[in-house]
mmCIF file of C-alpha atoms in Angstrom:
data_model
loop_
_atom_site.group_PDB
_atom_site.id
_atom_site.type_symbol
_atom_site.label_atom_id
_atom_site.label_comp_id
_atom_site.label_asym_id
_atom_site.label_seq_id
_atom_site.Cartn_x
_atom_site.Cartn_y
_atom_site.Cartn_z
ATOM 1 C CA UNK M 1 90.683 108.183 92.385
ATOM 2 C CA UNK M 2 89.857 109.818 95.588
ATOM 3 C CA UNK M 3 93.096 110.339 97.945
ATOM 4 C CA UNK M 4 92.726 107.677 101.134
ATOM 5 C CA UNK M 5 92.571 109.308 104.061
ATOM 6 C CA UNK M 6 94.965 109.308 107.407
ATOM 7 C CA UNK M 7 95.255 105.841 108.402
ATOM 8 C CA UNK M 8 94.000 105.302 111.460
ATOM 9 C CA UNK M 9 95.005 102.750 113.940
ATOM 10 C CA UNK M 10 92.194 100.852 116.199
ATOM 11 C CA UNK M 11 93.072 102.287 119.290
ATOM 12 C CA UNK M 12 93.006 105.697 117.610
ATOM 13 C CA UNK M 13 89.345 104.846 116.350
ATOM 14 C CA UNK M 14 88.462 103.468 119.795
ATOM 15 C CA UNK M 15 89.566 106.418 121.168
ATOM 16 C CA UNK M 16 87.993 109.092 118.625
ATOM 17 C CA UNK M 17 84.704 107.854 119.498
ATOM 18 C CA UNK M 18 84.732 107.337 123.474
ATOM 19 C CA UNK M 19 85.747 111.803 122.734
ATOM 20 C CA UNK M 20 83.257 111.649 121.300
ATOM 21 C CA UNK M 21 80.945 110.270 123.862
ATOM 22 C CA UNK M 22 82.679 111.937 126.652
ATOM 23 C CA UNK M 23 82.195 115.030 125.245
ATOM 24 C CA UNK M 24 77.948 115.359 124.862
ATOM 25 C CA UNK M 25 78.235 114.274 128.539
ATOM 26 C CA UNK M 26 77.555 110.583 128.532
ATOM 27 C CA UNK M 27 78.031 108.471 131.954
ATOM 28 C CA UNK M 28 78.967 105.209 130.658
ATOM 29 C CA UNK M 29 81.872 106.888 128.825
ATOM 30 C CA UNK M 30 83.136 108.698 131.246
ATOM 31 C CA UNK M 31 82.913 105.193 133.726
ATOM 32 C CA UNK M 32 85.284 103.209 130.923
ATOM 33 C CA UNK M 33 87.429 106.122 131.192
ATOM 34 C CA UNK M 34 87.236 105.979 134.797
ATOM 35 C CA UNK M 35 87.857 102.542 134.693
ATOM 36 C CA UNK M 36 90.450 101.987 131.865
ATOM 37 C CA UNK M 37 92.975 104.300 133.126
ATOM 38 C CA UNK M 38 92.950 104.597 136.618
ATOM 39 C CA UNK M 39 95.194 101.411 137.278
ATOM 40 C CA UNK M 40 98.032 102.337 135.299
ATOM 41 C CA UNK M 41 98.041 105.587 136.528
ATOM 42 C CA UNK M 42 98.313 104.446 140.423
ATOM 43 C CA UNK M 43 101.283 102.873 139.293
ATOM 44 C CA UNK M 44 102.292 106.118 137.761
ATOM 45 C CA UNK M 45 101.604 108.248 140.838
ATOM 46 C CA UNK M 46 102.376 105.895 143.242
ATOM 47 C CA UNK M 47 106.417 105.811 141.503
ATOM 48 C CA UNK M 48 106.225 110.134 142.268
ATOM 49 C CA UNK M 49 104.522 110.116 145.654
ATOM 50 C CA UNK M 50 105.633 106.615 147.004
ATOM 51 C CA UNK M 51 102.474 106.560 149.389
ATOM 52 C CA UNK M 52 99.176 104.886 149.008
ATOM 53 C CA UNK M 53 96.886 108.113 149.886
ATOM 54 C CA UNK M 54 98.627 110.279 147.962
ATOM 55 C CA UNK M 55 98.607 108.311 144.790
ATOM 56 C CA UNK M 56 95.107 107.863 145.235
ATOM 57 C CA UNK M 57 94.443 111.879 146.090
ATOM 58 C CA UNK M 58 96.714 112.560 142.888
ATOM 59 C CA UNK M 59 94.414 109.947 140.299
ATOM 60 C CA UNK M 60 92.069 111.754 141.569
ATOM 61 C CA UNK M 61 92.776 115.844 141.221
ATOM 62 C CA UNK M 62 94.441 114.031 137.263
ATOM 63 C CA UNK M 63 90.449 112.980 136.015
ATOM 64 C CA UNK M 64 89.230 116.304 137.897
ATOM 65 C CA UNK M 65 91.219 118.311 135.703
ATOM 66 C CA UNK M 66 90.937 116.156 133.209
ATOM 67 C CA UNK M 67 87.601 116.691 133.077
ATOM 68 C CA UNK M 68 87.520 120.127 133.168
ATOM 69 C CA UNK M 69 90.165 120.568 129.953
ATOM 70 C CA UNK M 70 87.938 118.205 128.252
ATOM 71 C CA UNK M 71 85.919 120.961 125.780
ATOM 72 C CA UNK M 72 89.826 122.077 124.729
ATOM 73 C CA UNK M 73 91.160 118.387 124.599
ATOM 74 C CA UNK M 74 92.257 119.165 121.192
ATOM 75 C CA UNK M 75 92.203 114.767 120.414
ATOM 76 C CA UNK M 76 95.908 114.823 118.817
ATOM 77 C CA UNK M 77 96.958 113.005 121.567
ATOM 78 C CA UNK M 78 95.213 109.390 123.028
ATOM 79 C CA UNK M 79 93.006 110.305 125.612
ATOM 80 C CA UNK M 80 95.795 107.710 127.874
ATOM 81 C CA UNK M 81 98.030 110.188 126.687
ATOM 82 C CA UNK M 82 96.288 113.231 128.080
ATOM 83 C CA UNK M 83 96.118 111.954 131.559
ATOM 84 C CA UNK M 84 98.846 109.993 131.874
ATOM 85 C CA UNK M 85 100.149 113.673 131.022
ATOM 86 C CA UNK M 86 97.901 115.656 133.827
ATOM 87 C CA UNK M 87 98.736 112.625 136.317
ATOM 88 C CA UNK M 88 102.557 113.654 136.208
ATOM 89 C CA UNK M 89 101.261 117.086 136.500
ATOM 90 C CA UNK M 90 98.885 116.805 139.426
ATOM 91 C CA UNK M 91 101.744 114.284 141.321
ATOM 92 C CA UNK M 92 104.431 117.062 141.087
ATOM 93 C CA UNK M 93 101.528 119.146 142.590
ATOM 94 C CA UNK M 94 101.051 116.654 145.255
ATOM 95 C CA UNK M 95 105.034 116.904 145.830
ATOM 96 C CA UNK M 96 105.504 120.229 146.315
ATOM 97 C CA UNK M 97 102.179 121.023 148.364
ATOM 98 C CA UNK M 98 102.564 117.885 150.624
ATOM 99 C CA UNK M 99 104.768 117.986 154.588
ATOM 100 C CA UNK M 100 108.969 117.491 153.487
ATOM 101 C CA UNK M 101 109.545 114.627 154.770
ATOM 102 C CA UNK M 102 113.356 114.971 156.098
ATOM 103 C CA UNK M 103 116.378 114.513 153.702
ATOM 104 C CA UNK M 104 117.067 111.578 152.965
ATOM 105 C CA UNK M 105 120.994 110.918 152.324
ATOM 106 C CA UNK M 106 122.306 110.131 149.148
ATOM 107 C CA UNK M 107 125.740 110.303 150.006
ATOM 108 C CA UNK M 108 125.814 106.503 150.892
ATOM 109 C CA UNK M 109 124.546 105.459 147.165
ATOM 110 C CA UNK M 110 127.751 107.313 145.533
ATOM 111 C CA UNK M 111 130.951 105.850 144.262
ATOM 112 C CA UNK M 112 133.500 106.742 146.795
ATOM 113 C CA UNK M 113 137.522 107.552 146.221
ATOM 114 C CA UNK M 114 140.981 107.210 147.555
ATOM 115 C CA UNK M 115 142.446 110.585 148.551
ATOM 116 C CA UNK M 116 144.709 110.285 145.214
ATOM 117 C CA UNK M 117 140.999 109.712 143.074
ATOM 118 C CA UNK M 118 141.383 106.059 142.403
ATOM 119 C CA UNK M 119 137.542 104.010 142.703
ATOM 120 C CA UNK M 120 137.857 102.796 146.366
ATOM 121 C CA UNK M 121 136.198 99.598 145.901
ATOM 122 C CA UNK M 122 135.809 99.613 142.199
ATOM 123 C CA UNK M 123 132.171 98.085 141.373
ATOM 124 C CA UNK M 124 132.404 94.504 139.678
ATOM 125 C CA UNK M 125 131.291 94.834 136.295
ATOM 126 C CA UNK M 126 128.152 93.132 136.085
ATOM 127 C CA UNK M 127 126.794 89.867 134.077
ATOM 128 C CA UNK M 128 124.388 90.872 130.727
ATOM 129 C CA UNK M 129 123.262 93.608 129.406
ATOM 130 C CA UNK M 130 120.747 95.650 129.744
ATOM 131 C CA UNK M 131 118.619 94.145 127.597
ATOM 132 C CA UNK M 132 119.530 90.037 129.041
ATOM 133 C CA UNK M 133 118.587 91.520 132.712
ATOM 134 C CA UNK M 134 114.948 92.692 131.783
ATOM 135 C CA UNK M 135 114.459 89.657 130.811
ATOM 136 C CA UNK M 136 114.051 88.509 134.350
ATOM 137 C CA UNK M 137 110.516 89.694 135.278
ATOM 138 C CA UNK M 138 112.585 89.049 138.770
ATOM 139 C CA UNK M 139 115.226 92.160 137.850
ATOM 140 C CA UNK M 140 112.246 94.193 136.409
ATOM 141 C CA UNK M 141 111.160 93.840 139.834
ATOM 142 C CA UNK M 142 114.168 94.516 141.244
ATOM 143 C CA UNK M 143 114.822 97.601 139.412
ATOM 144 C CA UNK M 144 111.304 99.176 140.214
ATOM 145 C CA UNK M 145 112.034 98.886 143.928
ATOM 146 C CA UNK M 146 115.302 100.405 143.391
ATOM 147 C CA UNK M 147 113.777 103.288 141.805
ATOM 148 C CA UNK M 148 111.348 103.431 144.339
ATOM 149 C CA UNK M 149 114.218 103.690 147.118
ATOM 150 C CA UNK M 150 115.919 106.881 145.737
ATOM 151 C CA UNK M 151 115.392 109.583 147.706
ATOM 152 C CA UNK M 152 112.233 111.479 146.764
ATOM 153 C CA UNK M 153 114.198 115.092 145.414
ATOM 154 C CA UNK M 154 116.004 112.103 143.193
ATOM 155 C CA UNK M 155 113.730 109.868 142.552
ATOM 156 C CA UNK M 156 111.678 113.051 140.572
ATOM 157 C CA UNK M 157 114.494 113.816 138.156
ATOM 158 C CA UNK M 158 115.173 110.514 137.188
ATOM 159 C CA UNK M 159 111.689 109.286 136.669
ATOM 160 C CA UNK M 160 111.011 113.567 134.640
ATOM 161 C CA UNK M 161 113.717 112.834 132.368
ATOM 162 C CA UNK M 162 114.951 108.818 132.396
ATOM 163 C CA UNK M 163 111.312 107.916 132.483
ATOM 164 C CA UNK M 164 108.999 110.817 131.169
ATOM 165 C CA UNK M 165 111.022 111.882 128.860
ATOM 166 C CA UNK M 166 110.959 116.270 130.095
ATOM 167 C CA UNK M 167 114.184 117.306 129.015
ATOM 168 C CA UNK M 168 116.512 119.497 131.335
ATOM 169 C CA UNK M 169 114.633 122.814 130.860
ATOM 170 C CA UNK M 170 111.245 121.178 130.518
ATOM 171 C CA UNK M 171 112.454 119.227 134.421
ATOM 172 C CA UNK M 172 114.007 122.387 136.024
ATOM 173 C CA UNK M 173 110.825 124.281 135.380
ATOM 174 C CA UNK M 174 108.742 121.585 136.676
ATOM 175 C CA UNK M 175 110.788 122.270 139.786
ATOM 176 C CA UNK M 176 111.208 124.825 140.088
ATOM 177 C CA UNK M 177 115.365 124.377 139.776
ATOM 178 C CA UNK M 178 118.070 125.702 138.138
ATOM 179 C CA UNK M 179 119.484 123.552 134.531
ATOM 180 C CA UNK M 180 122.591 123.015 136.585
ATOM 181 C CA UNK M 181 120.858 121.436 139.440
ATOM 182 C CA UNK M 182 118.510 118.685 137.646
ATOM 183 C CA UNK M 183 121.969 117.499 135.881
ATOM 184 C CA UNK M 184 123.427 116.744 139.103
ATOM 185 C CA UNK M 185 120.681 115.557 140.587
ATOM 186 C CA UNK M 186 119.884 113.347 137.917
ATOM 187 C CA UNK M 187 123.382 112.343 137.572
ATOM 188 C CA UNK M 188 123.530 111.705 141.111
ATOM 189 C CA UNK M 189 120.281 109.503 141.373
ATOM 190 C CA UNK M 190 121.315 107.665 138.370
ATOM 191 C CA UNK M 191 124.837 106.634 140.118
ATOM 192 C CA UNK M 192 123.094 105.651 143.056
ATOM 193 C CA UNK M 193 120.322 103.068 141.613
ATOM 194 C CA UNK M 194 123.552 101.815 140.043
ATOM 195 C CA UNK M 195 124.715 101.089 143.075
ATOM 196 C CA UNK M 196 121.568 99.645 144.225
ATOM 197 C CA UNK M 197 121.328 97.553 141.439
ATOM 198 C CA UNK M 198 124.881 96.394 141.647
ATOM 199 C CA UNK M 199 124.573 94.088 144.418
ATOM 200 C CA UNK M 200 122.179 92.483 142.323
ATOM 201 C CA UNK M 201 123.589 92.872 138.997
ATOM 202 C CA UNK M 202 127.264 92.119 139.842
ATOM 203 C CA UNK M 203 129.600 89.108 138.617
ATOM 204 C CA UNK M 204 129.973 86.277 141.451
ATOM 205 C CA UNK M 205 127.426 87.939 143.704
ATOM 206 C CA UNK M 206 126.281 85.548 146.255
ATOM 207 C CA UNK Y 1 142.383 113.193 135.045
ATOM 208 C CA UNK Y 2 141.489 110.233 138.276
ATOM 209 C CA UNK Y 3 138.671 108.158 138.184
ATOM 210 C CA UNK Y 4 136.852 110.705 140.751
ATOM 211 C CA UNK Y 5 136.502 113.466 138.424
ATOM 212 C CA UNK Y 6 136.082 110.671 135.079
ATOM 213 C CA UNK Y 7 132.607 110.007 137.465
ATOM 214 C CA UNK Y 8 131.927 113.302 137.780
ATOM 215 C CA UNK Y 9 132.133 114.210 134.163
ATOM 216 C CA UNK Y 10 130.609 110.805 132.815
ATOM 217 C CA UNK Y 11 127.185 111.969 131.923
ATOM 218 C CA UNK Y 12 128.209 115.352 130.433
ATOM 219 C CA UNK Y 13 131.138 113.123 128.030
ATOM 220 C CA UNK Y 14 127.676 110.346 127.535
ATOM 221 C CA UNK Y 15 126.101 113.854 126.523
ATOM 222 C CA UNK Y 16 127.961 115.250 124.385
ATOM 223 C CA UNK Y 17 128.401 118.290 126.633
ATOM 224 C CA UNK Y 18 132.087 118.038 126.898
ATOM 225 C CA UNK Y 19 134.482 120.142 124.410
ATOM 226 C CA UNK Y 20 136.930 118.683 122.469
ATOM 227 C CA UNK Y 21 139.615 118.818 124.770
ATOM 228 C CA UNK Y 22 137.894 117.565 127.646
ATOM 229 C CA UNK Y 23 136.833 115.341 125.845
ATOM 230 C CA UNK Y 24 139.918 113.542 124.843
ATOM 231 C CA UNK Y 25 141.206 113.824 128.501
ATOM 232 C CA UNK Y 26 138.534 112.424 129.505
ATOM 233 C CA UNK Y 27 139.076 109.525 127.086
ATOM 234 C CA UNK Y 28 142.228 108.870 127.231
ATOM 235 C CA UNK Y 29 141.613 108.398 131.204
ATOM 236 C CA UNK Y 30 139.186 105.734 129.637
ATOM 237 C CA UNK Y 31 141.401 103.707 128.041
ATOM 238 C CA UNK Y 32 143.592 103.153 130.953
ATOM 239 C CA UNK Y 33 140.604 102.922 133.483
ATOM 240 C CA UNK Y 34 139.302 98.945 133.845
ATOM 241 C CA UNK Y 35 137.203 100.514 137.034
ATOM 242 C CA UNK Y 36 136.136 103.362 134.830
ATOM 243 C CA UNK Y 37 135.457 101.213 131.890
ATOM 244 C CA UNK Y 38 133.223 99.210 133.509
ATOM 245 C CA UNK Y 39 131.733 102.083 135.598
ATOM 246 C CA UNK Y 40 130.338 103.741 132.676
ATOM 247 C CA UNK Y 41 128.974 100.742 130.620
ATOM 248 C CA UNK Y 42 127.061 99.399 133.747
ATOM 249 C CA UNK Y 43 125.911 103.129 134.121
ATOM 250 C CA UNK Y 44 124.482 103.358 130.703
ATOM 251 C CA UNK Y 45 122.338 99.853 131.759
ATOM 252 C CA UNK Y 46 121.221 101.708 134.777
ATOM 253 C CA UNK Y 47 119.753 104.445 132.457
ATOM 254 C CA UNK Y 48 118.585 101.589 130.002
ATOM 255 C CA UNK Y 49 116.537 99.591 133.082
ATOM 256 C CA UNK Y 50 114.714 101.991 134.334
ATOM 257 C CA UNK Y 51 113.752 103.230 131.372
ATOM 258 C CA UNK Y 52 112.203 99.845 129.862
ATOM 259 C CA UNK Y 53 111.100 99.218 133.249
ATOM 260 C CA UNK Y 54 109.356 102.074 133.872
ATOM 261 C CA UNK Y 55 107.860 102.685 130.423
ATOM 262 C CA UNK Y 56 106.334 98.858 129.529
ATOM 263 C CA UNK Y 57 108.138 96.797 132.447
ATOM 264 C CA UNK Y 58 105.162 97.129 134.467
ATOM 265 C CA UNK Y 59 102.847 95.180 131.399
ATOM 266 C CA UNK Y 60 99.470 94.943 132.210
ATOM 267 C CA UNK Y 61 98.532 96.382 135.152
ATOM 268 C CA UNK Y 62 98.277 93.667 137.813
ATOM 269 C CA UNK Y 63 95.395 94.807 139.525
ATOM 270 C CA UNK Y 64 91.869 95.802 138.813
ATOM 271 C CA UNK Y 65 91.247 99.754 139.936
ATOM 272 C CA UNK Y 66 89.829 100.201 143.213
ATOM 273 C CA UNK Y 67 86.765 100.251 142.892
ATOM 274 C CA UNK Y 68 86.112 102.900 145.600
ATOM 275 C CA UNK Y 69 88.709 105.292 144.165
ATOM 276 C CA UNK Y 70 86.264 104.780 140.685
ATOM 277 C CA UNK Y 71 83.520 105.587 142.358
ATOM 278 C CA UNK Y 72 84.777 108.855 144.264
ATOM 279 C CA UNK Y 73 86.287 110.117 140.767
ATOM 280 C CA UNK Y 74 83.005 109.659 139.195
ATOM 281 C CA UNK Y 75 81.111 110.885 142.147
ATOM 282 C CA UNK Y 76 83.765 113.612 142.107
ATOM 283 C CA UNK Y 77 82.598 114.762 138.162
ATOM 284 C CA UNK Y 78 78.909 115.351 139.499
ATOM 285 C CA UNK Y 79 80.431 118.561 141.436
ATOM 286 C CA UNK Y 80 81.303 119.721 137.773
ATOM 287 C CA UNK Y 81 78.025 120.060 136.494
#
């Protein structure tokens, strides 16, 4: 009996066919690739850059890099995953090169303490667990908006570590920071995000 | 350990980066401090919410790709040939 070949998901099969067409320079295949992936990549880029023009530039740069690297792409990852990674890099490059905005402070969003080290105003616990909170579309939008409100240097670390699953070393390398600096920023970013969400999710709000 | 120190070491604790003694001190504070228990729980939820909302929460992207951007990308490809 013939050994069964590896089972490819329909998504993988479609992807492999598209890749074949891309490699021979099929214009329709390029159009399909760009049309399918531009919208989700733009959402990703807006999250990093918070500026529509910069986000569009980053997506365009990412596609340009991808087109040039197509011959080297192994096809192990899905095209969408590959493009996602390239777009993250394009966003980081954009962050590095664009004019710096004045540093936004995060202090107001960090927990306050009394002189003896106790919480100055202990936050009330949230209503419900993460899963229950995520059931509401309104809550999902609140979380997305709160992430967007984080100052850039904290937002970038939070996105890379908690959302893009970069490890601490990878994040440090991508941002030219030390490992301890990444850890501190990530912790502050999470604390600030929690503060922003406290006002919506704590019991007895309103 | 007080609440400020608790908050400072929270991430290291959750990442299992504290040594046994520091861990013991941390947990003994946690045993007697309800505000810190609540803080830790909601901190963990914050991480999970951020992760889930951005991973799959935005579901189907609510808009079509801007036509002029698609056109600009395809146009840029021509310069590579």
